[in-house]
PDB file of C-alpha atoms in Angstrom:
ATOM      1  CA  MET A 320     107.264  80.274  98.708  1.00  0.00           C
ATOM      2  CA  GLY A 321     106.382  77.513 101.174  1.00  0.00           C
ATOM      3  CA  ALA A 322     107.804  74.091 101.530  1.00  0.00           C
ATOM      4  CA  GLU A 323     104.943  72.437  99.842  1.00  0.00           C
ATOM      5  CA  GLU A 324     105.446  74.843  96.715  1.00  0.00           C
ATOM      6  CA  SER A 325     109.074  74.123  96.489  1.00  0.00           C
ATOM      7  CA  ASN A 326     109.081  70.338  97.329  1.00  0.00           C
ATOM      8  CA  GLY A 327     105.510  69.248  96.293  1.00  0.00           C
ATOM      9  CA  PHE A 328     102.591  68.200  98.551  1.00  0.00           C
ATOM     10  CA  GLU A 329     103.405  65.410 100.944  1.00  0.00           C
ATOM     11  CA  PRO A 330     100.405  63.730 102.972  1.00  0.00           C
ATOM     12  CA  ALA A 331     100.721  63.390 106.553  1.00  0.00           C
ATOM     13  CA  THR A 332     102.033  59.731 107.355  1.00  0.00           C
ATOM     14  CA  GLY A 333     102.000  60.207 111.159  1.00  0.00           C
ATOM     15  CA  ASP A 334     105.715  60.288 111.308  1.00  0.00           C
ATOM     16  CA  GLY A 335     106.317  63.950 110.550  1.00  0.00           C
ATOM     17  CA  PRO A 336     106.081  67.011 112.635  1.00  0.00           C
ATOM     18  CA  PRO A 337     102.844  68.738 113.255  1.00  0.00           C
ATOM     19  CA  ALA A 338     101.422  70.747 110.350  1.00  0.00           C
ATOM     20  CA  ALA A 339     103.388  74.201 110.149  1.00  0.00           C
ATOM     21  CA  GLU A 340     100.866  75.767 107.947  1.00  0.00           C
ATOM     22  CA  PRO A 341      97.475  77.012 109.060  1.00  0.00           C
ATOM     23  CA  ALA A 342      94.721  74.489 109.190  1.00  0.00           C
ATOM     24  CA  ALA A 343      92.607  75.966 106.322  1.00  0.00           C
ATOM     25  CA  ALA A 344      95.736  76.099 104.025  1.00  0.00           C
ATOM     26  CA  ARG A 345      96.575  72.573 104.731  1.00  0.00           C
ATOM     27  CA  ALA A 346      92.740  71.506 104.251  1.00  0.00           C
ATOM     28  CA  ALA A 347      92.898  73.150 100.829  1.00  0.00           C
ATOM     29  CA  SER A 348      96.134  71.571  99.922  1.00  0.00           C
ATOM     30  CA  VAL A 349      94.795  68.118 100.831  1.00  0.00           C
ATOM     31  CA  ARG A 350      91.614  68.580  99.105  1.00  0.00           C
ATOM     32  CA  THR A 351      93.491  69.581  95.859  1.00  0.00           C
ATOM     33  CA  ALA A 352      95.656  66.654  96.195  1.00  0.00           C
ATOM     34  CA  PHE A 353      92.875  64.288  96.784  1.00  0.00           C
ATOM     35  CA  GLU A 354      90.918  65.544  93.818  1.00  0.00           C
ATOM     36  CA  GLY A 355      94.096  64.924  91.617  1.00  0.00           C
ATOM     37  CA  LEU A 356      94.038  61.302  92.814  1.00  0.00           C
ATOM     38  CA  LEU A 357      90.559  60.968  91.869  1.00  0.00           C
ATOM     39  CA  GLN A 358      91.330  62.492  88.391  1.00  0.00           C
ATOM     40  CA  ILE A 359      94.015  59.891  88.003  1.00  0.00           C
ATOM     41  CA  ARG A 360      91.750  57.181  88.723  1.00  0.00           C
ATOM     42  CA  ARG A 361      89.195  58.438  86.219  1.00  0.00           C
ATOM     43  CA  LEU A 362      91.918  58.729  83.518  1.00  0.00           C
ATOM     44  CA  THR A 363      93.376  55.347  84.150  1.00  0.00           C
ATOM     45  CA  GLY A 364      90.167  53.483  84.760  1.00  0.00           C
ATOM     46  CA  ASP A 365      90.625  51.282  81.798  1.00  0.00           C
ATOM     47  CA  GLY A 366      86.852  52.066  80.654  1.00  0.00           C
ATOM     48  CA  ARG A 367      85.604  49.971  83.588  1.00  0.00           C
ATOM     49  CA  PRO A 368      82.566  51.250  85.468  1.00  0.00           C
ATOM     50  CA  GLY A 369      83.288  53.354  88.511  1.00  0.00           C
ATOM     51  CA  PRO A 370      86.953  53.881  87.862  1.00  0.00           C
ATOM     52  CA  GLU A 371      86.945  56.017  91.191  1.00  0.00           C
ATOM     53  CA  THR A 372      86.329  52.931  93.209  1.00  0.00           C
ATOM     54  CA  ALA A 373      89.769  51.179  92.794  1.00  0.00           C
ATOM     55  CA  PRO A 374      93.198  52.157  93.307  1.00  0.00           C
ATOM     56  CA  ALA A 375      95.120  53.549  90.226  1.00  0.00           C
ATOM     57  CA  PRO A 376      98.512  52.235  89.082  1.00  0.00           C
ATOM     58  CA  TRP A 377     100.029  55.480  90.551  1.00  0.00           C
ATOM     59  CA  GLU A 378      98.579  54.414  94.078  1.00  0.00           C
ATOM     60  CA  ARG A 379      99.721  50.822  93.689  1.00  0.00           C
ATOM     61  CA  ASN A 380     103.155  52.049  93.099  1.00  0.00           C
ATOM     62  CA  ARG A 381     103.089  54.451  96.241  1.00  0.00           C
ATOM     63  CA  PRO A 382     100.783  52.793  98.786  1.00  0.00           C
ATOM     64  CA  VAL A 383     101.975  54.600 101.827  1.00  0.00           C
ATOM     65  CA  ARG A 384     101.446  58.216 100.065  1.00  0.00           C
ATOM     66  CA  ALA A 385      98.157  57.068  98.715  1.00  0.00           C
ATOM     67  CA  VAL A 386      96.738  55.586 101.867  1.00  0.00           C
ATOM     68  CA  ALA A 387      97.931  58.573 103.957  1.00  0.00           C
ATOM     69  CA  LEU A 388      96.401  60.890 101.398  1.00  0.00           C
ATOM     70  CA  ALA A 389      93.117  58.977 101.666  1.00  0.00           C
ATOM     71  CA  LEU A 390      93.052  59.147 105.366  1.00  0.00           C
ATOM     72  CA  GLU A 391      94.071  62.818 105.727  1.00  0.00           C
ATOM     73  CA  SER A 392      91.440  63.771 103.043  1.00  0.00           C
ATOM     74  CA  SER A 393      88.749  62.137 105.302  1.00  0.00           C
ATOM     75  CA  GLY A 394      89.526  64.234 108.034  1.00  0.00           C
ATOM     76  CA  THR A 395      91.401  61.632 110.223  1.00  0.00           C
ATOM     77  CA  THR A 396      94.022  62.896 112.517  1.00  0.00           C
ATOM     78  CA  PRO A 397      97.663  61.832 111.875  1.00  0.00           C
ATOM     79  CA  SER A 398     100.035  61.300 114.799  1.00  0.00           C
ATOM     80  CA  ALA A 399     102.893  63.610 114.874  1.00  0.00           C
ATOM     81  CA  VAL A 400     106.670  63.406 116.023  1.00  0.00           C
ATOM     82  CA  GLY A 401     108.564  66.158 117.448  1.00  0.00           C
ATOM     83  CA  PRO A 402     112.282  67.117 116.550  1.00  0.00           C
ATOM     84  CA  SER A 403     113.662  64.693 119.166  1.00  0.00           C
ATOM     85  CA  GLY A 404     111.727  61.749 117.687  1.00  0.00           C
ATOM     86  CA  ARG A 405     109.048  61.674 120.530  1.00  0.00           C
ATOM     87  CA  ARG A 406     105.568  61.209 119.383  1.00  0.00           C
ATOM     88  CA  LEU A 407     103.614  64.405 120.155  1.00  0.00           C
ATOM     89  CA  SER A 408      99.938  63.519 119.403  1.00  0.00           C
ATOM     90  CA  ALA A 409      97.749  60.499 118.788  1.00  0.00           C
ATOM     91  CA  GLY A 410      96.465  59.585 115.381  1.00  0.00           C
ATOM     92  CA  TYR A 411      97.171  57.282 112.505  1.00  0.00           C
ATOM     93  CA  ARG A 412     100.568  56.307 111.387  1.00  0.00           C
ATOM     94  CA  VAL A 413     101.105  54.881 107.717  1.00  0.00           C
ATOM     95  CA  SER A 414     104.324  52.947 106.888  1.00  0.00           C
ATOM     96  CA  ASP A 415     105.401  50.257 104.492  1.00  0.00           C
ATOM     97  CA  GLY A 416     103.390  47.109 104.913  1.00  0.00           C
ATOM     98  CA  GLU A 417     104.718  43.525 105.267  1.00  0.00           C
ATOM     99  CA  SER A 418     104.339  42.651 101.584  1.00  0.00           C
ATOM    100  CA  ALA A 419     105.385  44.668  98.579  1.00  0.00           C
ATOM    101  CA  GLY A 420     102.766  47.017  97.417  1.00  0.00           C
ATOM    102  CA  SER A 421     100.960  47.335 100.861  1.00  0.00           C
ATOM    103  CA  ALA A 422     100.806  49.942 103.643  1.00  0.00           C
ATOM    104  CA  ARG A 423     100.545  49.315 107.377  1.00  0.00           C
ATOM    105  CA  VAL A 424      98.151  51.785 109.400  1.00  0.00           C
ATOM    106  CA  GLU A 425      98.567  51.889 113.257  1.00  0.00           C
ATOM    107  CA  TRP A 426      96.756  54.127 115.764  1.00  0.00           C
ATOM    108  CA  THR A 427      99.630  55.425 117.939  1.00  0.00           C
ATOM    109  CA  GLY A 428     100.348  58.437 120.302  1.00  0.00           C
ATOM    110  CA  PRO A 429     102.625  59.292 123.170  1.00  0.00           C
ATOM    111  CA  PRO A 430     102.431  57.539 126.458  1.00  0.00           C
ATOM    112  CA  GLY A 431      99.135  58.516 128.228  1.00  0.00           C
ATOM    113  CA  SER A 432      97.310  59.725 125.209  1.00  0.00           C
ATOM    114  CA  GLY A 433      94.770  56.975 125.027  1.00  0.00           C
ATOM    115  CA  ALA A 434      95.849  55.833 121.703  1.00  0.00           C
ATOM    116  CA  ALA A 435      95.847  52.012 122.736  1.00  0.00           C
ATOM    117  CA  HIS A 436      92.238  52.521 124.201  1.00  0.00           C
ATOM    118  CA  ASP A 437      91.002  54.353 120.938  1.00  0.00           C
ATOM    119  CA  GLU A 438      92.690  52.105 118.481  1.00  0.00           C
ATOM    120  CA  GLU A 439      89.924  49.645 117.900  1.00  0.00           C
ATOM    121  CA  GLU A 440      87.521  52.394 117.140  1.00  0.00           C
ATOM    122  CA  ALA A 441      89.772  54.635 115.285  1.00  0.00           C
ATOM    123  CA  LEU A 442      91.260  51.742 113.155  1.00  0.00           C
ATOM    124  CA  ALA A 443      87.677  50.713 112.268  1.00  0.00           C
ATOM    125  CA  GLY A 444      87.082  54.297 110.822  1.00  0.00           C
ATOM    126  CA  CYS A 445      90.262  54.135 108.912  1.00  0.00           C
ATOM    127  CA  ALA A 446      89.370  50.701 107.369  1.00  0.00           C
ATOM    128  CA  ALA A 447      85.963  52.099 106.363  1.00  0.00           C
ATOM    129  CA  VAL A 448      87.569  54.994 104.631  1.00  0.00           C
ATOM    130  CA  LEU A 449      90.115  52.894 102.680  1.00  0.00           C
ATOM    131  CA  ARG A 450      87.535  50.241 101.696  1.00  0.00           C
ATOM    132  CA  GLU A 451      85.120  52.839 100.308  1.00  0.00           C
ATOM    133  CA  LEU A 452      88.009  53.806  98.043  1.00  0.00           C
ATOM    134  CA  GLY A 453      88.636  50.104  96.764  1.00  0.00           C
ATOM    135  CA  TRP A 454      91.292  49.096  99.153  1.00  0.00           C
ATOM    136  CA  THR A 455      91.481  45.669 100.730  1.00  0.00           C
ATOM    137  CA  VAL A 456      91.847  46.049 104.474  1.00  0.00           C
ATOM    138  CA  LEU A 457      92.929  43.293 106.677  1.00  0.00           C
ATOM    139  CA  LEU A 458      92.974  43.769 110.600  1.00  0.00           C
ATOM    140  CA  TYR A 459      95.916  42.098 112.661  1.00  0.00           C
ATOM    141  CA  ARG A 460      97.041  41.911 116.090  1.00  0.00           C
ATOM    142  CA  GLY A 461     100.683  42.512 116.485  1.00  0.00           C
ATOM    143  CA  PRO A 462     103.192  42.632 119.648  1.00  0.00           C
ATOM    144  CA  ARG A 463     101.403  43.494 122.873  1.00  0.00           C
ATOM    145  CA  ARG A 464      98.102  42.757 121.169  1.00  0.00           C
ATOM    146  CA  ARG A 465      98.169  46.179 119.511  1.00  0.00           C
ATOM    147  CA  ARG A 466      95.814  46.082 116.483  1.00  0.00           C
ATOM    148  CA  TYR A 467      97.039  47.366 112.916  1.00  0.00           C
ATOM    149  CA  LEU A 468      95.829  47.486 109.378  1.00  0.00           C
ATOM    150  CA  GLU A 469      97.398  45.774 106.294  1.00  0.00           C
ATOM    151  CA  VAL A 470      96.219  47.633 103.315  1.00  0.00           C
ATOM    152  CA  GLU A 471      96.570  46.441  99.794  1.00  0.00           C
ATOM    153  CA  PRO A 472      95.096  46.766  96.243  1.00  0.00           C
ATOM    154  CA  PRO A 473      92.334  44.562  95.598  1.00  0.00           C
ATOM    155  CA  GLY A 474      93.314  40.994  94.346  1.00  0.00           C
ATOM    156  CA  GLU A 475      96.627  41.220  96.102  1.00  0.00           C
ATOM    157  CA  VAL A 476      95.705  39.801  99.581  1.00  0.00           C
ATOM    158  CA  ALA A 477      98.622  38.015 100.994  1.00  0.00           C
ATOM    159  CA  GLY A 478      96.227  36.033 103.347  1.00  0.00           C
ATOM    160  CA  GLY A 479      96.529  34.946 106.945  1.00  0.00           C
ATOM    161  CA  GLY A 480      94.635  37.952 108.434  1.00  0.00           C
ATOM    162  CA  HIS A 481      90.956  38.763 109.389  1.00  0.00           C
ATOM    163  CA  ARG A 482      89.067  41.300 107.188  1.00  0.00           C
ATOM    164  CA  ALA A 483      88.616  44.480 109.450  1.00  0.00           C
TER     165      ALA A 483
END
């Protein structure tokens, strides 16, 4: 029995180790988890048209996990961290956002990986994926002028940023 079977599925947030399982097995697990998320949306859609186009209560309560699953299911590459805590690869990183119920998405990588150079285009791709799934996405510039996304359920925008 693998770790996923004993501990449940965990989407890649970009702060964990590289995937230990074969790529095809991981892709199947991600696909199954994402289909489950869409089914939750259908079942909790409150009769509104297109229930798959807005985050469900489950997602609103776990935005980091929901956003990470959405990005991983789209084929976007997560970053990874080694046992020493050193970043091993460039990709997305999802963490808690600045406000409750939000998530922060950065494009990060080890020194020399080109992550800072690639972040504008990569974050635009992340924003498109998340917007298609009904999330509100705001683009910010943080320290050292690095860009990041603040991702929130619709109708809960804290304000002050620019839509990505």
